[in-house]
mmCIF file of C-alpha atoms in Angstrom:
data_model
loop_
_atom_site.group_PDB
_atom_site.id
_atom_site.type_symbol
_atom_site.label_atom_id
_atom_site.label_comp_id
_atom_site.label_asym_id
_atom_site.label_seq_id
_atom_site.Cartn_x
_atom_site.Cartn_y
_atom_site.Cartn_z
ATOM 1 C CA UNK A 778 20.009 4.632 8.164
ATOM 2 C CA UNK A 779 16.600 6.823 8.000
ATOM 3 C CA UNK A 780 15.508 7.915 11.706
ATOM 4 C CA UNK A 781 12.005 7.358 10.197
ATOM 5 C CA UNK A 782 9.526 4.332 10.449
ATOM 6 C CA UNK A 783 9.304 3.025 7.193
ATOM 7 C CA UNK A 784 6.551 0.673 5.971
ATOM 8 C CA UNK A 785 7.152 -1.655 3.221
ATOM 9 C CA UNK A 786 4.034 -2.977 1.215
ATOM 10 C CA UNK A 787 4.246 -6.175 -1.389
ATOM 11 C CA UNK A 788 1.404 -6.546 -3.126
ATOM 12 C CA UNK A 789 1.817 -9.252 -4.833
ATOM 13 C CA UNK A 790 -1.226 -8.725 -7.439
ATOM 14 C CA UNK A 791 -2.433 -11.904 -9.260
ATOM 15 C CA UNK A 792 0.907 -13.585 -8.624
ATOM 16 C CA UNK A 793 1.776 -16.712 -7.092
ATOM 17 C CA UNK A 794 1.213 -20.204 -5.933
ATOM 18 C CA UNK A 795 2.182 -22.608 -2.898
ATOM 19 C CA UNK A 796 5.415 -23.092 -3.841
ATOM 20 C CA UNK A 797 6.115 -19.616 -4.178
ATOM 21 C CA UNK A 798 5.516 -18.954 -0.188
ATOM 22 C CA UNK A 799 9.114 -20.482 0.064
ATOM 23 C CA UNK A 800 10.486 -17.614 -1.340
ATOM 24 C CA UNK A 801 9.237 -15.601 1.806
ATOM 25 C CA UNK A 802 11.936 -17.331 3.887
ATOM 26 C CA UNK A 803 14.728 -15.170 2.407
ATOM 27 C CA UNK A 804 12.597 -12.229 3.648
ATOM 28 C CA UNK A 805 12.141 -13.693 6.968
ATOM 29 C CA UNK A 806 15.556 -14.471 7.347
ATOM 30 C CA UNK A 807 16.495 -11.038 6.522
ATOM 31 C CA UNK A 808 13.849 -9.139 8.835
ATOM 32 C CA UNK A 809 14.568 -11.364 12.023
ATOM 33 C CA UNK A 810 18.485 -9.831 11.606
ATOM 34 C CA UNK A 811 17.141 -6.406 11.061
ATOM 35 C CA UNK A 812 15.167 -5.785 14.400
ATOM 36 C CA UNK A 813 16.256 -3.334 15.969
ATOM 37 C CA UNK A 814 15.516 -1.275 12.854
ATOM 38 C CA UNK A 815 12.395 0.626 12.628
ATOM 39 C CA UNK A 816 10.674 -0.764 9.653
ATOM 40 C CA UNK A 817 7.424 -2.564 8.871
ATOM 41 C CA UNK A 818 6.762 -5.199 6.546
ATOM 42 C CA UNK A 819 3.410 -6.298 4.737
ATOM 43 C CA UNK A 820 2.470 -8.594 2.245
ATOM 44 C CA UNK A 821 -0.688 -8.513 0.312
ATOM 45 C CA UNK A 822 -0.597 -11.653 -1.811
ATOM 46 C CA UNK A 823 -4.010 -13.198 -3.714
ATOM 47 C CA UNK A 824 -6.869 -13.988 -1.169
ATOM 48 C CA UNK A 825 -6.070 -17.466 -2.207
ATOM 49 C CA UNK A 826 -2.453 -17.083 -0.371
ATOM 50 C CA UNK A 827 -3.593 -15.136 2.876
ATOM 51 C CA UNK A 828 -4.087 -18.082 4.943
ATOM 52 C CA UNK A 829 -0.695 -20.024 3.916
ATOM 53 C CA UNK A 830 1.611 -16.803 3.562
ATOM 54 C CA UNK A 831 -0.064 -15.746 7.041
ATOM 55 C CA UNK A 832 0.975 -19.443 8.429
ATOM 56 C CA UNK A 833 4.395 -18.762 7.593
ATOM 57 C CA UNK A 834 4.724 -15.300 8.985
ATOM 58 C CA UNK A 835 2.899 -16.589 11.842
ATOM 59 C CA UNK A 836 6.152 -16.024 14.681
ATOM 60 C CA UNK A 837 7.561 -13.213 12.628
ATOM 61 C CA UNK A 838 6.899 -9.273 12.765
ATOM 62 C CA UNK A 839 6.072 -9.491 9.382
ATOM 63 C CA UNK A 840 1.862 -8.582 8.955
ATOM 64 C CA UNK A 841 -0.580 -9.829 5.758
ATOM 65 C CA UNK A 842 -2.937 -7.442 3.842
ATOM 66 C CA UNK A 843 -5.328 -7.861 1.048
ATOM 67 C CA UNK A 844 -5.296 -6.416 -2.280
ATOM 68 C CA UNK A 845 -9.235 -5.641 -2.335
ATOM 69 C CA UNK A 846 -12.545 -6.089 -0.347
ATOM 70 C CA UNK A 847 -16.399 -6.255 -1.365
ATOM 71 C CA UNK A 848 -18.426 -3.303 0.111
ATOM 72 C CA UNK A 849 -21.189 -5.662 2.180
ATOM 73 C CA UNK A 850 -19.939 -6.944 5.108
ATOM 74 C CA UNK A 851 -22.374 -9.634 5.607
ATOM 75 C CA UNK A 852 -22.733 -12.759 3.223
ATOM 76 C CA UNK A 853 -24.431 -12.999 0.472
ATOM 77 C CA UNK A 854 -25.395 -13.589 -3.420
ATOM 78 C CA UNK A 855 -22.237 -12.012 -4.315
ATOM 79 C CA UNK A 856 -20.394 -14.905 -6.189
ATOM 80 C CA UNK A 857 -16.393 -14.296 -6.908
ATOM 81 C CA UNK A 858 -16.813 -11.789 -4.453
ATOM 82 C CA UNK A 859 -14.490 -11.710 -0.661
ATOM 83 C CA UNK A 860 -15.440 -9.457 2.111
ATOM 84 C CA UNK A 861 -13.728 -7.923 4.892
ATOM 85 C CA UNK A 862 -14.866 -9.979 7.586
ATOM 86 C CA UNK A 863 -13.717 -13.020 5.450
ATOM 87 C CA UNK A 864 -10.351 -11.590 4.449
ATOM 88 C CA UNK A 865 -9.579 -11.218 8.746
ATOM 89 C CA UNK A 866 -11.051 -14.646 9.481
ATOM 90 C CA UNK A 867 -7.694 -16.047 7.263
ATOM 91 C CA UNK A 868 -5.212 -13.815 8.707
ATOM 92 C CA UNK A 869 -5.494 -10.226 6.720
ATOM 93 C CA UNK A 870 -4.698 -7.356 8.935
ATOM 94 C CA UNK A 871 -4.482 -4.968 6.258
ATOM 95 C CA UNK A 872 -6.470 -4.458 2.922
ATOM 96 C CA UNK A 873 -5.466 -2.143 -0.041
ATOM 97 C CA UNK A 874 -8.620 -0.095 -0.886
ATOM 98 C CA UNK A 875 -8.353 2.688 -3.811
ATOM 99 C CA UNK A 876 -6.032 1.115 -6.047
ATOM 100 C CA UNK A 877 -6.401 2.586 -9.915
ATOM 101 C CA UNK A 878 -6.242 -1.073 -11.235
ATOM 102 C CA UNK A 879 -9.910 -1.632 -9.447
ATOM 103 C CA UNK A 880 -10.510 2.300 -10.433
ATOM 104 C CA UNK A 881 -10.423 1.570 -13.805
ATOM 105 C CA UNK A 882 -12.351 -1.785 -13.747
ATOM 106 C CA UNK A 883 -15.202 0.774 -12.400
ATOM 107 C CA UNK A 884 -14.411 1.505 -8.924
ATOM 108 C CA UNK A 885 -15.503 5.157 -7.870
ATOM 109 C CA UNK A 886 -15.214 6.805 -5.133
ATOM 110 C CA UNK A 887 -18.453 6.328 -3.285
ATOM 111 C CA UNK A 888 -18.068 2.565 -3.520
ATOM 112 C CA UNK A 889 -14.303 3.013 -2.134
ATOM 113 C CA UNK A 890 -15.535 4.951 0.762
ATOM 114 C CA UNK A 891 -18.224 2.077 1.818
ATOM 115 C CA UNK A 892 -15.037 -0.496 1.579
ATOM 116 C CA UNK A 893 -13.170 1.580 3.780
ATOM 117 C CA UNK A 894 -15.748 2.082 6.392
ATOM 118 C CA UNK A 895 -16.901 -1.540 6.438
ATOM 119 C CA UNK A 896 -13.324 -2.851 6.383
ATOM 120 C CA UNK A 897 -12.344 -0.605 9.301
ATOM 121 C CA UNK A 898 -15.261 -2.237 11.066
ATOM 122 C CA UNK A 899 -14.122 -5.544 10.120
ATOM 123 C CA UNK A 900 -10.748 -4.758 12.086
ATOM 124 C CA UNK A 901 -9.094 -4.092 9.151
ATOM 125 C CA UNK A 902 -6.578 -1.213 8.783
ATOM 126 C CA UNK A 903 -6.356 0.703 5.498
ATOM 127 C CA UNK A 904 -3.761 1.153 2.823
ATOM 128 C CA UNK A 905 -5.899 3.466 0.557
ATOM 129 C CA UNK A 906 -4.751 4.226 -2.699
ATOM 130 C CA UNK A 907 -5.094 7.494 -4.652
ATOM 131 C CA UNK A 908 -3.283 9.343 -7.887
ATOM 132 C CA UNK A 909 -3.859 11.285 -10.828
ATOM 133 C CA UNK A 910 -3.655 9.846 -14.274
ATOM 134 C CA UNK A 911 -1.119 11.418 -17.254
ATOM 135 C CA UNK A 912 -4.104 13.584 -18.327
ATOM 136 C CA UNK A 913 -4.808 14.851 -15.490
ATOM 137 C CA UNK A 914 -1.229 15.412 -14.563
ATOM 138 C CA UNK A 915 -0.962 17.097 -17.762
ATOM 139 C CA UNK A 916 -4.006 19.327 -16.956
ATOM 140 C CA UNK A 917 -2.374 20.631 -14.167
ATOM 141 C CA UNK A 918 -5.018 18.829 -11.977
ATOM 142 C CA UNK A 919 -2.963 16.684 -9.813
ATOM 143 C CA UNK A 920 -3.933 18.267 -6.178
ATOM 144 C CA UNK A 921 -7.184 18.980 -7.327
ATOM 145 C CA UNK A 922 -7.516 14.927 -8.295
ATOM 146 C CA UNK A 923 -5.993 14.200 -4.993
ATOM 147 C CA UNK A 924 -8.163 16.511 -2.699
ATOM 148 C CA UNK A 925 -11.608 15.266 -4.346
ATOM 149 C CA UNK A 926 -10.195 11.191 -3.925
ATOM 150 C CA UNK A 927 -9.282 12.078 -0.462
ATOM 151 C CA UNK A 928 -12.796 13.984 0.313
ATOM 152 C CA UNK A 929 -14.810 11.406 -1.436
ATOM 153 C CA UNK A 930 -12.639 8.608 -0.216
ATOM 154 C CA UNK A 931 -12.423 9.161 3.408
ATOM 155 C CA UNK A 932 -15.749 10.946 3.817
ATOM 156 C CA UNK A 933 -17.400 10.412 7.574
ATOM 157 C CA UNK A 934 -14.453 8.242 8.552
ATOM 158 C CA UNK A 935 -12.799 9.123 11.987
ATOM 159 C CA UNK A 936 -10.641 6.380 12.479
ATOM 160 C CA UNK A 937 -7.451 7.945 10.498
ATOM 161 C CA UNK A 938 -5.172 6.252 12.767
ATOM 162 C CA UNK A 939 -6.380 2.984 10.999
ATOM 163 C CA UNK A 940 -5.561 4.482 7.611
ATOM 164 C CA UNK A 941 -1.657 4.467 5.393
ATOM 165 C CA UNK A 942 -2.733 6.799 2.336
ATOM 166 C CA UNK A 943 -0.525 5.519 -0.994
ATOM 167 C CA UNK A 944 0.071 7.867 -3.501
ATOM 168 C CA UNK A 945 0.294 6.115 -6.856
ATOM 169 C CA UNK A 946 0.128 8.288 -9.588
ATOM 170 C CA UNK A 947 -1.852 5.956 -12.362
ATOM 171 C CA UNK A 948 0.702 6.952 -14.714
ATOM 172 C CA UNK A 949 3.273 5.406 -13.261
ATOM 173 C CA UNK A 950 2.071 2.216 -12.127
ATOM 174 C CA UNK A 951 4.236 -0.637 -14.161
ATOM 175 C CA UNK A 952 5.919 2.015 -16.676
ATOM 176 C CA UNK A 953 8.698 2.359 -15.181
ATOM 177 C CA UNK A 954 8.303 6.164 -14.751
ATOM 178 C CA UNK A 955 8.235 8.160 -11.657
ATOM 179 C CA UNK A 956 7.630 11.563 -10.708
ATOM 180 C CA UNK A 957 10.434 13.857 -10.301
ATOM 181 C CA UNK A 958 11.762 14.475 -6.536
ATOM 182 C CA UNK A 959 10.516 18.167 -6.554
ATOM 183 C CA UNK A 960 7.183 16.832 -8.078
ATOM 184 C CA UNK A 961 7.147 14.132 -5.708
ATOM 185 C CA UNK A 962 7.870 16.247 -2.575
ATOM 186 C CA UNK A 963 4.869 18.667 -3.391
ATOM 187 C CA UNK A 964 2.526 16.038 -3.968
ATOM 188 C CA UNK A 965 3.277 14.279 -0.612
ATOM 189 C CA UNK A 966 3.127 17.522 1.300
ATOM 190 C CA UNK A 967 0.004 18.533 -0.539
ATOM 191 C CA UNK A 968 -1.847 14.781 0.845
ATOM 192 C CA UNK A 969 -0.139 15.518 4.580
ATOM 193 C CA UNK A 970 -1.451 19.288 4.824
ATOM 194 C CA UNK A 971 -4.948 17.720 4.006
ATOM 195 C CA UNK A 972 -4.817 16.314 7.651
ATOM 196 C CA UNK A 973 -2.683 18.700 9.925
ATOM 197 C CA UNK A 974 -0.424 17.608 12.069
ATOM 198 C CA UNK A 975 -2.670 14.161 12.463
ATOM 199 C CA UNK A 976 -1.825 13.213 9.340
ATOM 200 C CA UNK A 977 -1.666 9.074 8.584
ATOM 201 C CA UNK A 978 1.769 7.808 6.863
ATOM 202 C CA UNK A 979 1.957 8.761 3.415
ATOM 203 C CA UNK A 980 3.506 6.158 1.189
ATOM 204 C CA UNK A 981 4.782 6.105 -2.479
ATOM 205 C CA UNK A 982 3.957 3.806 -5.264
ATOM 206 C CA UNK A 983 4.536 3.323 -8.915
ATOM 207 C CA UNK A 984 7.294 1.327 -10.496
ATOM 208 C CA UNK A 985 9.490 1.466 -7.674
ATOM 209 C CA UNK A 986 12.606 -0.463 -7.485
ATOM 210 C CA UNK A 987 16.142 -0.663 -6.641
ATOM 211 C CA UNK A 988 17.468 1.538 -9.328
ATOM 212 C CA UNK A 989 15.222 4.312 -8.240
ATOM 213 C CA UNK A 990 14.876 3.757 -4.570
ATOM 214 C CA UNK A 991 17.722 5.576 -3.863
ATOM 215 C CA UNK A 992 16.078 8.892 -5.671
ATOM 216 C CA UNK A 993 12.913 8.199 -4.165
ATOM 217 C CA UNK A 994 13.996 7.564 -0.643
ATOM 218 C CA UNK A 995 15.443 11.253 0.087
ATOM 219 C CA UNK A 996 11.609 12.736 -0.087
ATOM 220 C CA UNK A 997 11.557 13.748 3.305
ATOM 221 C CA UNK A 998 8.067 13.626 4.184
ATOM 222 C CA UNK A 999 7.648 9.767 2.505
ATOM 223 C CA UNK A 1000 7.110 7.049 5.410
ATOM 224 C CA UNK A 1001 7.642 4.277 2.873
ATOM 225 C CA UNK A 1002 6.376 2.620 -0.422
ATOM 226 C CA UNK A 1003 3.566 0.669 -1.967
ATOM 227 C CA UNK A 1004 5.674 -1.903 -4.018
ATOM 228 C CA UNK A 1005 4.481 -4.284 -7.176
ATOM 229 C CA UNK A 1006 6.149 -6.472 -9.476
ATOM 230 C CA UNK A 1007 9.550 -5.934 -7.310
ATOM 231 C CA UNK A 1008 8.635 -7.159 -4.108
ATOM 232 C CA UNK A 1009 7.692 -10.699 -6.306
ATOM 233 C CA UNK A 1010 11.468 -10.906 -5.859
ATOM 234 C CA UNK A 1011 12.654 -11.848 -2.690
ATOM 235 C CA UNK A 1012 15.897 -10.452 -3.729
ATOM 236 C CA UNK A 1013 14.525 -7.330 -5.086
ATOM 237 C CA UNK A 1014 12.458 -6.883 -2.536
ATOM 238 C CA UNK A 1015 15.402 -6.844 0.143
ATOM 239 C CA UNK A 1016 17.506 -4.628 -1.916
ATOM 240 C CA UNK A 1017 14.908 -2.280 -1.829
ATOM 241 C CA UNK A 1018 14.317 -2.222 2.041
ATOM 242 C CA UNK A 1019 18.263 -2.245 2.661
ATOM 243 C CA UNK A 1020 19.316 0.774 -0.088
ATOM 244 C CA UNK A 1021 16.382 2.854 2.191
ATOM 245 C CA UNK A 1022 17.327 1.842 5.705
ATOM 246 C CA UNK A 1023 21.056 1.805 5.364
#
């Protein structure tokens, strides 16, 4: 079993319904007879799960997050549109801020940098996303990508204890390719030198899964991953926690 703290993020994207909560209770089961192990688990399900799935976590160590935020923190004429303070008044601890699905809808930096400041003062902590796409990759531009999201991103923010940086290379998300462990390992240290010896947990995300886990687990600077359309999978989902703690 790792020494290391390991955090282990669902998000569940635009996936699921009431009856699918029930398949949390595998989960449960399996974290309540894990607890001595140091490991953290977080779902971020729709916002229209937050309040049930957070319900049903309610008397376990197991915390909710959301998988956006609107910049204004007070209400208004923004229809469709959830903020931070609402996404905490249902049970969200956590919000996912940066991710290159809502980069690529039009997302920039700038407006990532207002969520994260206005969901911090909501209470909220951060998981904030980041990663270069194939191009850029290609370009030889991947720390340079990283740096500039991480400037822009983070900019006037002093709360960095509140913050887990994910590194999801856009070019892996839901292809089912990964970066290579050397590639992996210098991408990691490259997001922890930004910081110094204060650096927040760096997690990994991108198709992972329980084929690969065991690859991606010996990067020894990773404190956990980001997880999609696995961690829809109760079973999955487990396999993936045990094959990194064990």
């Amino acid at each position: 079993m790792t020494n290391k703290y390991m955090y282990f993020i669902a998000n569940w994207k635009m996936f699921g319904d009431l009856k699918t909560i029930n398949s949390l209770d595998k989960v449960i089961k399996f974290s309540k007879s894990h607890k001595k192990n140091k490991f953290k688990l977080i779902y971020c399900p729709p916002n229209t799960l937050i309040r049930p799935i957070s319900k049903r976590l309610s008397k376990t160590n197991i915390e909710v997050g959301a998988q956006n935020s609107h910049q204004n923190l007070d209400y208004g004429a923004f229809t469709g549109q959830v903020n931070a303070r609402m996404l905490k008044s249902v049970g969200a601890k956590y919000v996912i801020l940066g991710h290159s699905e809502n980069r690529m809808a039009g997302e920039n930096d700038n407006l990532i940098n207002l969520k994260i400041k206005n969901s911090i003062k909501s209470g909220l902590k951060i998981i904030f996303c980041i990663g270069e796409t194939i191009k850029q990759k290609r370009d030889k531009k991947t720390n340079q990508v990283l740096n500039s999201q991480l400037k822009k991103g983070l900019k006037s923010i002093k709360k960095i204890n509140d913050i887990i940086i994910a590194y999801e290379p856009v070019w892996s998300i839901g292809t089912g390719l990964i970066p290579s462990s050397e590639e992996l390992f210098k991408s990691i240290k490259f997001i922890k030198s930004k910081f110094g010896k204060k650096s927040p947990k760096v997690l990994y995300g991108g198709s992972v899964n329980s084929k690969n886990i065991d690859q991606l687990k010996i990067i020894p600077d990773i404190d956990g991953f980001l997880i999609g359309g696995a961690s829809q999978n109760p079973k999955k989902f487990i396999d993936i926690i045990k094959k990194t703690i064990n």
